[in-house]
mmCIF file of C-alpha atoms in Angstrom:
data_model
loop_
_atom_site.group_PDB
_atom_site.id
_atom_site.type_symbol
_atom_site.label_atom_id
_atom_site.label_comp_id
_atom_site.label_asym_id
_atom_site.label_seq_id
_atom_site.Cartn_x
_atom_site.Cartn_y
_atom_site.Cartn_z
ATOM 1 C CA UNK A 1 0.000 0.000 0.000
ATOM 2 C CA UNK A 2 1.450 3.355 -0.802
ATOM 3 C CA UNK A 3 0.421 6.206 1.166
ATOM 4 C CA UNK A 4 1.224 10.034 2.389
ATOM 5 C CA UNK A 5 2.806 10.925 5.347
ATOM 6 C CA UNK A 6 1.286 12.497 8.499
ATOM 7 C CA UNK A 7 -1.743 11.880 8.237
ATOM 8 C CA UNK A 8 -4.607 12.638 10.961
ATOM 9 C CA UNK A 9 -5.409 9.781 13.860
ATOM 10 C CA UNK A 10 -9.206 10.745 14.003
ATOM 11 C CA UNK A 11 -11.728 11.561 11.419
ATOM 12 C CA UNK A 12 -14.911 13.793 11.719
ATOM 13 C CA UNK A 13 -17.791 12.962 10.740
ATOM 14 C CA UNK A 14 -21.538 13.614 10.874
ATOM 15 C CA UNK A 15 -24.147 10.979 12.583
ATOM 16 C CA UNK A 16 -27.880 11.098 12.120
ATOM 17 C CA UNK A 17 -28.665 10.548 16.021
ATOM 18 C CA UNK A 18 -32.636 10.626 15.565
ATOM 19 C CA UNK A 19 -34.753 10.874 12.519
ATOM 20 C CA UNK A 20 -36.329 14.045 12.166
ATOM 21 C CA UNK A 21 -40.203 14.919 12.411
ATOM 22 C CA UNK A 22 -40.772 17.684 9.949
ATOM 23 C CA UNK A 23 -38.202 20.127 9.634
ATOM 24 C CA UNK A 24 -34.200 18.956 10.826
ATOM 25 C CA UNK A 25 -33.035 19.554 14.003
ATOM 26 C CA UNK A 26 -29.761 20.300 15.114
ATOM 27 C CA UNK A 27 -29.931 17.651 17.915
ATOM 28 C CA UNK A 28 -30.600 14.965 14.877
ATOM 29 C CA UNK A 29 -27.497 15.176 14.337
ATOM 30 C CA UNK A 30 -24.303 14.606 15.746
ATOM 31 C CA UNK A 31 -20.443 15.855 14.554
ATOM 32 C CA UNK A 32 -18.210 13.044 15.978
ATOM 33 C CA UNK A 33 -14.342 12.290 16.188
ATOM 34 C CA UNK A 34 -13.833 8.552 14.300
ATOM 35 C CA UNK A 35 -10.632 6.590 14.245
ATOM 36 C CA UNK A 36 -9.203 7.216 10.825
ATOM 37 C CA UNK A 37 -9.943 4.671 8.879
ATOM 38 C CA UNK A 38 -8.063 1.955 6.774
ATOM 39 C CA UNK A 39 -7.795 0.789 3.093
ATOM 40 C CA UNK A 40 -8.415 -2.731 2.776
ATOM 41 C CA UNK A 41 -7.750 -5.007 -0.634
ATOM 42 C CA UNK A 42 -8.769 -3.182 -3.320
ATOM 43 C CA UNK A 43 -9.395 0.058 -1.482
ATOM 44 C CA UNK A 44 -8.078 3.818 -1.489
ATOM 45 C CA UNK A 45 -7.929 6.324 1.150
ATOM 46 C CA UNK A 46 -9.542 10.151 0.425
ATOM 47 C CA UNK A 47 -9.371 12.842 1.720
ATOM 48 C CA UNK A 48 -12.384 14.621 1.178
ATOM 49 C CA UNK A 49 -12.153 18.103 -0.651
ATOM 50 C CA UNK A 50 -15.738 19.246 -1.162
ATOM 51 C CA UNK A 51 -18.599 17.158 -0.030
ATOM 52 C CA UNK A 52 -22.553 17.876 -1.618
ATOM 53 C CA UNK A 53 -25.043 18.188 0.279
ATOM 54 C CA UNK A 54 -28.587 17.832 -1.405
ATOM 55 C CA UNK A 55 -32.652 18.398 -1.035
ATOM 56 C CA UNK A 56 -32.688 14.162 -1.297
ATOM 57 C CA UNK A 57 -30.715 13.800 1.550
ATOM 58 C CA UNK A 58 -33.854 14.631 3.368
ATOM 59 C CA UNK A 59 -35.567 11.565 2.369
ATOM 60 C CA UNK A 60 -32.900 9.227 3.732
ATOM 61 C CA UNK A 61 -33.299 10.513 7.343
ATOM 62 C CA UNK A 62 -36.154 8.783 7.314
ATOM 63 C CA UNK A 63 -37.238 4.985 7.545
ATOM 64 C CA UNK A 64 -39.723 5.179 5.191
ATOM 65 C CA UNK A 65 -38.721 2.618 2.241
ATOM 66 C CA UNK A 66 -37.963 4.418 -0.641
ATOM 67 C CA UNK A 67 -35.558 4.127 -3.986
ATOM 68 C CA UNK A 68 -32.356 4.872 -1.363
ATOM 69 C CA UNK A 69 -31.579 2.871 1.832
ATOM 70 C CA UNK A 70 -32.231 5.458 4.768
ATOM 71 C CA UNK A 71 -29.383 7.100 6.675
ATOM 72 C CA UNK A 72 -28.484 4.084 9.471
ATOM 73 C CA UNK A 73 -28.720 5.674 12.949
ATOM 74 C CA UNK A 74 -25.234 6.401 14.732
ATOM 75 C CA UNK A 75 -23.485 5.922 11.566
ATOM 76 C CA UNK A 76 -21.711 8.600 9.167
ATOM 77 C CA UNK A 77 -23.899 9.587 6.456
ATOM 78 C CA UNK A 78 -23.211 9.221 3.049
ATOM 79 C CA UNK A 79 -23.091 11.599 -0.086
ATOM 80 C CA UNK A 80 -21.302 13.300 -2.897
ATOM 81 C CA UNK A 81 -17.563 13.957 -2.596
ATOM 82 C CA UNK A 82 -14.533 14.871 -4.514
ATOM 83 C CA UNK A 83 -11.261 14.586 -2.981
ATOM 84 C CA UNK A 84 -7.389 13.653 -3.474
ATOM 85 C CA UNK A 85 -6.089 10.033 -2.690
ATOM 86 C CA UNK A 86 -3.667 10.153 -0.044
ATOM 87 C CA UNK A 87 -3.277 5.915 0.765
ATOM 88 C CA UNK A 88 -4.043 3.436 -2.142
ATOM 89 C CA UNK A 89 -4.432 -0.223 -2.114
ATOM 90 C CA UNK A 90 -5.640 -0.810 -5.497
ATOM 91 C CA UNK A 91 -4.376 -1.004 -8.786
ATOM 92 C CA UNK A 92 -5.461 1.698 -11.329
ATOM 93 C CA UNK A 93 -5.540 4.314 -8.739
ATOM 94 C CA UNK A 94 -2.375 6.313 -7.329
ATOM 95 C CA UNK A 95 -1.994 8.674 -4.334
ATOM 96 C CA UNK A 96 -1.811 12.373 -5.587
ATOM 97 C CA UNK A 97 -5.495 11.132 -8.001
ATOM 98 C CA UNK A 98 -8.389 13.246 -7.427
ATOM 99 C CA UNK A 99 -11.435 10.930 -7.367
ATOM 100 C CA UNK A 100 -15.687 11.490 -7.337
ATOM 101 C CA UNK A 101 -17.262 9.034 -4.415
ATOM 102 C CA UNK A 102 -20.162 9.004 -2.229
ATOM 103 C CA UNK A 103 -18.847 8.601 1.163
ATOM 104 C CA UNK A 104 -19.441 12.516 1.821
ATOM 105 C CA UNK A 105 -20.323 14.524 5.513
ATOM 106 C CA UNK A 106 -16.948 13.165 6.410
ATOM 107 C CA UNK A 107 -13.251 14.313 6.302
ATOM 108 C CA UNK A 108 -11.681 11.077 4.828
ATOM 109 C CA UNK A 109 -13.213 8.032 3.749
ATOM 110 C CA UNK A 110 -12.153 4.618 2.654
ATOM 111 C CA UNK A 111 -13.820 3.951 -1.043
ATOM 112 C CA UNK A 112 -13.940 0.669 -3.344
ATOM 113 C CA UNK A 113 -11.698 1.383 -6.073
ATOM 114 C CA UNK A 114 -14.622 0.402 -8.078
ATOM 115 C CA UNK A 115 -16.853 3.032 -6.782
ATOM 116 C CA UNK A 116 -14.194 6.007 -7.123
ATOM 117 C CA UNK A 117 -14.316 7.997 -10.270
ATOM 118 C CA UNK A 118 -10.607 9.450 -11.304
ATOM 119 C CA UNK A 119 -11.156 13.469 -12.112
ATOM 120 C CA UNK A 120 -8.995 16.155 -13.909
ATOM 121 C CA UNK A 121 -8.360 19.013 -11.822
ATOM 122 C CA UNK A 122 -7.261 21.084 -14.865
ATOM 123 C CA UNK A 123 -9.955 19.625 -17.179
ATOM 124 C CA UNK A 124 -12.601 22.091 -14.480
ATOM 125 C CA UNK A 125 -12.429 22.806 -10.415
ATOM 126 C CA UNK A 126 -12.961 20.094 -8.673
ATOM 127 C CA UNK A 127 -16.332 21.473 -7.188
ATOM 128 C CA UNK A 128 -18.111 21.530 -10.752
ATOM 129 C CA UNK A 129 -17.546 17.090 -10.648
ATOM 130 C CA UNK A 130 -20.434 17.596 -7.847
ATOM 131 C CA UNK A 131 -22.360 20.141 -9.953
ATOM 132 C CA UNK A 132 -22.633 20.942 -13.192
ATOM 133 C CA UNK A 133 -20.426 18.185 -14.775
ATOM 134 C CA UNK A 134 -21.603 15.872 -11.947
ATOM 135 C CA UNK A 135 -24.765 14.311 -10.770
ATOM 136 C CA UNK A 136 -26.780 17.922 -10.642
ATOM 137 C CA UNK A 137 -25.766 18.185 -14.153
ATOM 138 C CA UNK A 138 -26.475 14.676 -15.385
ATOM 139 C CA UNK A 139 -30.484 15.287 -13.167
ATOM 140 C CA UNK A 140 -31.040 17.801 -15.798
ATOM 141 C CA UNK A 141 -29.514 16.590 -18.886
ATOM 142 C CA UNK A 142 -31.784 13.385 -18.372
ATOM 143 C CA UNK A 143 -34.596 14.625 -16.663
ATOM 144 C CA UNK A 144 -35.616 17.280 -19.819
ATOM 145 C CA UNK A 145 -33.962 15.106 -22.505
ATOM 146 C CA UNK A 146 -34.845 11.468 -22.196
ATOM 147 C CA UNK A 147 -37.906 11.156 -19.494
ATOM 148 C CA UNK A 148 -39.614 15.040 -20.428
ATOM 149 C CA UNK A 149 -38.317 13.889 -24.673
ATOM 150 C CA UNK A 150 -37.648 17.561 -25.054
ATOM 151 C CA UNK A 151 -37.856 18.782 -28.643
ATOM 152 C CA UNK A 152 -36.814 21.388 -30.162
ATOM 153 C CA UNK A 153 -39.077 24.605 -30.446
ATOM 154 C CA UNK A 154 -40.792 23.408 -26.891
ATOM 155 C CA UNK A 155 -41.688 25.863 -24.203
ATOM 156 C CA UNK A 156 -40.101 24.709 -21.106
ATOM 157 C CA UNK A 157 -40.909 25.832 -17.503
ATOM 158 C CA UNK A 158 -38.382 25.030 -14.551
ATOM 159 C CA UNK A 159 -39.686 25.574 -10.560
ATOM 160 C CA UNK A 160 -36.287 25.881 -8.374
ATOM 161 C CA UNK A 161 -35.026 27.356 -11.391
ATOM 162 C CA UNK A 162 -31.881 29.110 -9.685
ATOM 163 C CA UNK A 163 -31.317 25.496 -8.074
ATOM 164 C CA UNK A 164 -28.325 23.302 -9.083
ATOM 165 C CA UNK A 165 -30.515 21.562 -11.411
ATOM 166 C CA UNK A 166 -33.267 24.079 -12.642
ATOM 167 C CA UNK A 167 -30.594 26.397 -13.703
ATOM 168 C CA UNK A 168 -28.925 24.174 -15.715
ATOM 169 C CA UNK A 169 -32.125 22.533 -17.057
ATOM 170 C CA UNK A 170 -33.347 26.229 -18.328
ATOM 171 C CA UNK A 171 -29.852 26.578 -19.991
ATOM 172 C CA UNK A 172 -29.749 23.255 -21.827
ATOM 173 C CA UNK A 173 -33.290 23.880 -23.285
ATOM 174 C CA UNK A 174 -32.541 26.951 -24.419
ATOM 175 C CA UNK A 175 -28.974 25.823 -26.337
ATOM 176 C CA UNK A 176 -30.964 23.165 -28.355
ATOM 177 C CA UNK A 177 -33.723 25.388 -29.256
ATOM 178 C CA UNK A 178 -36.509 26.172 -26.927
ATOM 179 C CA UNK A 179 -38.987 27.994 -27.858
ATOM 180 C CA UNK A 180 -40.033 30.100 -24.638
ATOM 181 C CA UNK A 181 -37.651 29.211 -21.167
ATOM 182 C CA UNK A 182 -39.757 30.227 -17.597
ATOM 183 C CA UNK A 183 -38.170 29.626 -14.140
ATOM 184 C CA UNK A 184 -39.403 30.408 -10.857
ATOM 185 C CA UNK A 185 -37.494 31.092 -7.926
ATOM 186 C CA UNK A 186 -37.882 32.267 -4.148
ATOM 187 C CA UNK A 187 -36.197 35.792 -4.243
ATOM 188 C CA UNK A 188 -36.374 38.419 -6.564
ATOM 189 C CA UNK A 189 -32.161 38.645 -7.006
ATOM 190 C CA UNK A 190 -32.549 34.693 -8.176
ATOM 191 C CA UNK A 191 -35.409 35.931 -10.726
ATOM 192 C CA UNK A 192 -32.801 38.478 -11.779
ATOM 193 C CA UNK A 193 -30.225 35.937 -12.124
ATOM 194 C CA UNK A 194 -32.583 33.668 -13.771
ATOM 195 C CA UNK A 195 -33.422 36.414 -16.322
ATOM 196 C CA UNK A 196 -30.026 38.313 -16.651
ATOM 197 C CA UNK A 197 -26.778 35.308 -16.389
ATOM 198 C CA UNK A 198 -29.146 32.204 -17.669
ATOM 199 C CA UNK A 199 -30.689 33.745 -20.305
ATOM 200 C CA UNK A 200 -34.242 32.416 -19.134
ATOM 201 C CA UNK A 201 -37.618 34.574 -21.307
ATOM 202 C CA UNK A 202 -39.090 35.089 -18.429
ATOM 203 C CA UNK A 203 -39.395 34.337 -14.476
ATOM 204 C CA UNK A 204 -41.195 35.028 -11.651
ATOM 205 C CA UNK A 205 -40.768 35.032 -7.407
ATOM 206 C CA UNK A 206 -43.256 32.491 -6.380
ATOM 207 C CA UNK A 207 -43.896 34.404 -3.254
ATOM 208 C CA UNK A 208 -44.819 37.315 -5.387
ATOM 209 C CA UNK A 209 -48.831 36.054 -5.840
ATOM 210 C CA UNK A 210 -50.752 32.799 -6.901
ATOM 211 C CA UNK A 211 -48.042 30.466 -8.991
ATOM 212 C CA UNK A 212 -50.899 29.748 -11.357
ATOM 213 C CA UNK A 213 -51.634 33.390 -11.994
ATOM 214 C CA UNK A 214 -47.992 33.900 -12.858
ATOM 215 C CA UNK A 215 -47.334 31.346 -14.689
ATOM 216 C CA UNK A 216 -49.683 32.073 -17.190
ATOM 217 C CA UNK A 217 -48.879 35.553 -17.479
ATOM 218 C CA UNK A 218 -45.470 34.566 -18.536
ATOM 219 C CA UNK A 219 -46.384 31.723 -20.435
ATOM 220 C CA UNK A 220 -49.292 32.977 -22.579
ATOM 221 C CA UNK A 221 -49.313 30.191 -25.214
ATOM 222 C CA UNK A 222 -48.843 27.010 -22.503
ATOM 223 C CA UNK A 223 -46.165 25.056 -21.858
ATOM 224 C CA UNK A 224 -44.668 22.011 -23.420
ATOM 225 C CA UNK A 225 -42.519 20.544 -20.897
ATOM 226 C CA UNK A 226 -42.810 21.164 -17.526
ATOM 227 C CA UNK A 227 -39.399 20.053 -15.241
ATOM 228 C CA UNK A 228 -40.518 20.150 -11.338
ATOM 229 C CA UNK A 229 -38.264 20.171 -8.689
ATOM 230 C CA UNK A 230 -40.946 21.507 -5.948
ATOM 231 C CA UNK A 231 -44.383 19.732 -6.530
ATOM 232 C CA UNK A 232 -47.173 21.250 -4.586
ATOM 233 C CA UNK A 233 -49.196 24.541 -6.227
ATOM 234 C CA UNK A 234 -45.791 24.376 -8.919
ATOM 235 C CA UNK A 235 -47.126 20.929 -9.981
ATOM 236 C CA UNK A 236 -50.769 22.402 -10.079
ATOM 237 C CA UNK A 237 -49.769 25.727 -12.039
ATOM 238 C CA UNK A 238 -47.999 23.593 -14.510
ATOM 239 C CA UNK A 239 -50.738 21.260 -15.051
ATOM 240 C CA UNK A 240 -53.507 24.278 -15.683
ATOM 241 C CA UNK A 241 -50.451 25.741 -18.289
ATOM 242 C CA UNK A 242 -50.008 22.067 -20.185
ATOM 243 C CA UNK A 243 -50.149 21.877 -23.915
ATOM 244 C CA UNK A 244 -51.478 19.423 -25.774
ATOM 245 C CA UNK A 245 -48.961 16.110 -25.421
ATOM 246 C CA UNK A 246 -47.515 18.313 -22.812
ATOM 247 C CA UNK A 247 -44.670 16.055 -20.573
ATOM 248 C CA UNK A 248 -43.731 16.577 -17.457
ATOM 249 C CA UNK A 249 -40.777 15.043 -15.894
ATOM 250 C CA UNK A 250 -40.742 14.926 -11.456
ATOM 251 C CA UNK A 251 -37.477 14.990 -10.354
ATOM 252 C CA UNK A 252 -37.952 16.581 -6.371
ATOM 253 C CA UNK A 253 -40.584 17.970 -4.549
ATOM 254 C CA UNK A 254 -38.867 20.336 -1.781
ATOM 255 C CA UNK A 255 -41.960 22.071 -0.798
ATOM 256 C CA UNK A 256 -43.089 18.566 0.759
ATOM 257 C CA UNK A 257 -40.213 16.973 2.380
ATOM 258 C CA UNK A 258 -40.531 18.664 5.944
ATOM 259 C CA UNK A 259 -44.699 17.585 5.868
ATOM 260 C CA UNK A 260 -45.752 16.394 8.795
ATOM 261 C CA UNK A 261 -49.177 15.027 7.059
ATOM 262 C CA UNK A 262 -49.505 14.308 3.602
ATOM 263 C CA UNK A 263 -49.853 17.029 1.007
ATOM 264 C CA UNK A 264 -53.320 17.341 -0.943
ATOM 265 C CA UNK A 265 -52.396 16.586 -4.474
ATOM 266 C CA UNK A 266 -53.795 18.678 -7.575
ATOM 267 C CA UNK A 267 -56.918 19.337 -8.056
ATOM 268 C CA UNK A 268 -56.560 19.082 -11.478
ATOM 269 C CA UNK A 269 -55.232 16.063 -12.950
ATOM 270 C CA UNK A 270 -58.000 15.486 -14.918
ATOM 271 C CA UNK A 271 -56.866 18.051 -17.257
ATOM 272 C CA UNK A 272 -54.320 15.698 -18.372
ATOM 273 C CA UNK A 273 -57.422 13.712 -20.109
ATOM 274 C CA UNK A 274 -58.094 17.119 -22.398
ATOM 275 C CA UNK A 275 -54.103 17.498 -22.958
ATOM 276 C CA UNK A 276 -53.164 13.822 -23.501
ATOM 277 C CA UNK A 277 -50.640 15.138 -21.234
ATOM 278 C CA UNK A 278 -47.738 12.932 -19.456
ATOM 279 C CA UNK A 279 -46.043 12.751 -15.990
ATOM 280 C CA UNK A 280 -43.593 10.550 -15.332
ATOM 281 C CA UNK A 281 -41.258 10.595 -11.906
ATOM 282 C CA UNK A 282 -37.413 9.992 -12.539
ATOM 283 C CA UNK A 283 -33.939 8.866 -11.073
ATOM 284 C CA UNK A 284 -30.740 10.139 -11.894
ATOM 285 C CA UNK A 285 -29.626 6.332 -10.858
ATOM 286 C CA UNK A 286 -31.720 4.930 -13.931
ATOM 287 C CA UNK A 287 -29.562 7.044 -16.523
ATOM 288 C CA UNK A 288 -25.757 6.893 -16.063
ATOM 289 C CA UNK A 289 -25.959 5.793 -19.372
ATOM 290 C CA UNK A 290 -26.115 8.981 -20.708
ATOM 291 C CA UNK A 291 -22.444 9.876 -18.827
ATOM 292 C CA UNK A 292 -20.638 9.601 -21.629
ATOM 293 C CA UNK A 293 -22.864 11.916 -23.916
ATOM 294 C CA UNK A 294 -23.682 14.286 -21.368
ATOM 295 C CA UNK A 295 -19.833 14.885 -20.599
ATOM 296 C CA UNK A 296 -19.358 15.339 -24.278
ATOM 297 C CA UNK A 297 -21.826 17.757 -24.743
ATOM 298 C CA UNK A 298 -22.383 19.625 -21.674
ATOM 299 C CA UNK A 299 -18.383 20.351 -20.830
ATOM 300 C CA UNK A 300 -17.864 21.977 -23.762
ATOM 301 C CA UNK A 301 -20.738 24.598 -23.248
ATOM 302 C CA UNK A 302 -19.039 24.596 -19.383
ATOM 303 C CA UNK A 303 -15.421 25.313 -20.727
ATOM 304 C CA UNK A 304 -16.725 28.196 -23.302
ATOM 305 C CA UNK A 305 -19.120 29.676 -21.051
ATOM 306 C CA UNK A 306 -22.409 29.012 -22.846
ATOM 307 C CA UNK A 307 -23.584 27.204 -20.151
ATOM 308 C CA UNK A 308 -22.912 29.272 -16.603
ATOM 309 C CA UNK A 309 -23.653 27.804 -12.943
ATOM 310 C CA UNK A 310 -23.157 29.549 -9.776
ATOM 311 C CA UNK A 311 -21.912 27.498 -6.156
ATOM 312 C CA UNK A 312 -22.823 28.446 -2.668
ATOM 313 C CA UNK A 313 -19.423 27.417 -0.761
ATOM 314 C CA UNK A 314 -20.103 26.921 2.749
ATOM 315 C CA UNK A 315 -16.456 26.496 4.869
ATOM 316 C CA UNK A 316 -15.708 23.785 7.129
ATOM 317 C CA UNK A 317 -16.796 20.628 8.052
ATOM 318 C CA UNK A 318 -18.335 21.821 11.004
ATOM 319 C CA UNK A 319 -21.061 23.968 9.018
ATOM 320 C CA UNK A 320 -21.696 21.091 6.763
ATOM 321 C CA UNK A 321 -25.371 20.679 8.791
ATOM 322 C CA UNK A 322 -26.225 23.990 8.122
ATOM 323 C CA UNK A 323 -25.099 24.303 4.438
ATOM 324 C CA UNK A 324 -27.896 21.217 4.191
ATOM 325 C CA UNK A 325 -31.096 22.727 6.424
ATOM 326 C CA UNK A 326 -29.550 26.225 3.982
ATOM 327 C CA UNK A 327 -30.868 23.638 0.956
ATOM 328 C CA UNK A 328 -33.731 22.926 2.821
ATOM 329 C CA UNK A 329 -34.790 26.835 3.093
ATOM 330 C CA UNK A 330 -33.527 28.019 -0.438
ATOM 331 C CA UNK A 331 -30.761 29.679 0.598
ATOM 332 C CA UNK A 332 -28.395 28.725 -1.818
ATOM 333 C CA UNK A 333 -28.308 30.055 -5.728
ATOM 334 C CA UNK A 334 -27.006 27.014 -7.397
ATOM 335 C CA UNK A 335 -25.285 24.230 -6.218
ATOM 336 C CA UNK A 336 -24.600 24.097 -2.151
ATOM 337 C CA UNK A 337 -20.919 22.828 -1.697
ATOM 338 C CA UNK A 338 -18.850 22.274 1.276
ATOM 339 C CA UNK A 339 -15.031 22.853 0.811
ATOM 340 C CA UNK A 340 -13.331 20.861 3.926
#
């Protein structure tokens, strides 16, 4: 095994203590000192860089079965990271390699060789493997592409539009040839953004009035394709807005994760009957297919600036709790990143 010297004895890391009811509390969760651990047979040593923290993560604090094992109690949680190899005991991977893993909400972690993805620092930062060239990216590449089978000329509307994913969703629909881009957002800068660095036709602040009302004020003629990351009166709007063999493609619903009770659904779904309209609910996990072709296409438009994204960097391994309840409230403008 080859490794770097003086390294740490303990590790940090965050425990889920209790599941939540409704909204996260700090005494969920727990920051804890770990004995460092070791790379068995076939295994490398990172040391975490930048760890995600996403609206999904929600879901696993919870025992509720679902597409994702839930978050075990007393043990280190698990998502997105990108970090440098500092002990390897594989083959194929060297220490001084920068790899993508998803052993996050820790400061090092011990990763299969087989489940660590080698990155180029100088291809792009190492933060953008965790957004826009990473699993973010791939959610919307799929999500309006291959489960919303956007066309060109369609009118596209994004809720959580200044999100990780909604901005870039907006972006790629309007480099292959929407007709008419809408986003909505919770903040009147992020409808600015939306409108002024994403090149979105139009957008609105949801808190400004009725989301149905708004929505078809800026979308006059309907909407084609409909890419919803918040569900609730988004879902509702967008159903009331559908054209005729209108799609529209669930990825999250962040105005419902903290419910206590369930939420009403819409009212209208019968509309879908006069539109021949389509939902259908999607998983990033059901498309790494597309890797390949989304790398090739996307990191170009990254590299030239066609396609822009924005990171909220939150410091410290000791904030990375409240860089996730600051997903949770919509306080980031793109993707929500922890640099360790």
């Amino acid at each position: 095994m080859t490794d770097s010297p003086s390294l740490p004895a303990v590790n940090r890391e965050w425990h889920l203590d209790s599941r939540p009811v409704g909204w996260p509390k700090p005494e969920d969760f727990s920051l804890v000192e770990a004995e460092l651990p070791t790379p068995g047979d076939g295994q490398v040593l990172v040391r975490n860089l930048y760890v995600s923290v996403d609206p999904y993560m929600r879901g696993r604090m919870s025992a509720a079965k679902s597409y994702v094992a839930p978050y075990e109690l007393g043990k280190a949680m698990q998502g997105g990271a990108v970090g440098e190899v500092v002990a390897s005991n594989a083959d194929g991977i060297a220490v001084g390699d920068h790899v993508v893993h998803f052993f996050g909400w820790r400061e090092y972690a011990a990763v299969d060789a087989k489940n660590a993805v080698k990155v180029d620092p100088e291809a792009a930062p190492l933060s953008t493997y965790l957004g826009v060239l990473g699993m973010t990216g791939l959610t919307a590449y799929a999500g309006l592409l291959r489960t919303a089978s956007f066309k060109e000329g369609d009118s596209v509307f994004v809720s959580g539009a200044a999100g990780a994913v909604g901005s870039q969703v907006g972006q790629i629909a309007k480099l292959k040839g929407a007709s008419r881009v809408i986003g909505s957002a919770g903040s009147d800068e992020k409808v600015k953004l939306l409108l002024d660095e994403y090149g979105f036709d139009a957008a609105f602040n949801y808190k400004d009035g009725p989301v149905s009302e708004q929505l078809r004020a800026a979308a006059p003629d309907g909407v084609d394709v409909y890419f919803d990351n918040v569900g609730g009166d988004h879902l509702e709007a967008a159903i009331g807005s559908l054209n005729r063999d209108g799609r529209i493609a669930i990825c999250g619903a962040i105005s419902v994760y903290n419910n206590t009770e369930p939420a009403p659904g819409p009212k209208n779904l019968a509309r879908l009957i006069q539109t021949r309209g389509r939902i259908e609910g999607f998983l990033v996990g059901d498309h790494y297919d597309l890797q390949p072709q989304f790398v090739q296409e996307v990191g170009p438009w990254v590299r030239s600036g066609e396609l822009k994204y924005r990171e909220t960097v939150v410091e410290g391994i000791e904030n990375n709790l409240e860089a996730f309840l600051g997903v949770l409230r919509g306080d980031n403008t793109g993707k929500m990143i922890v640099k360790l």
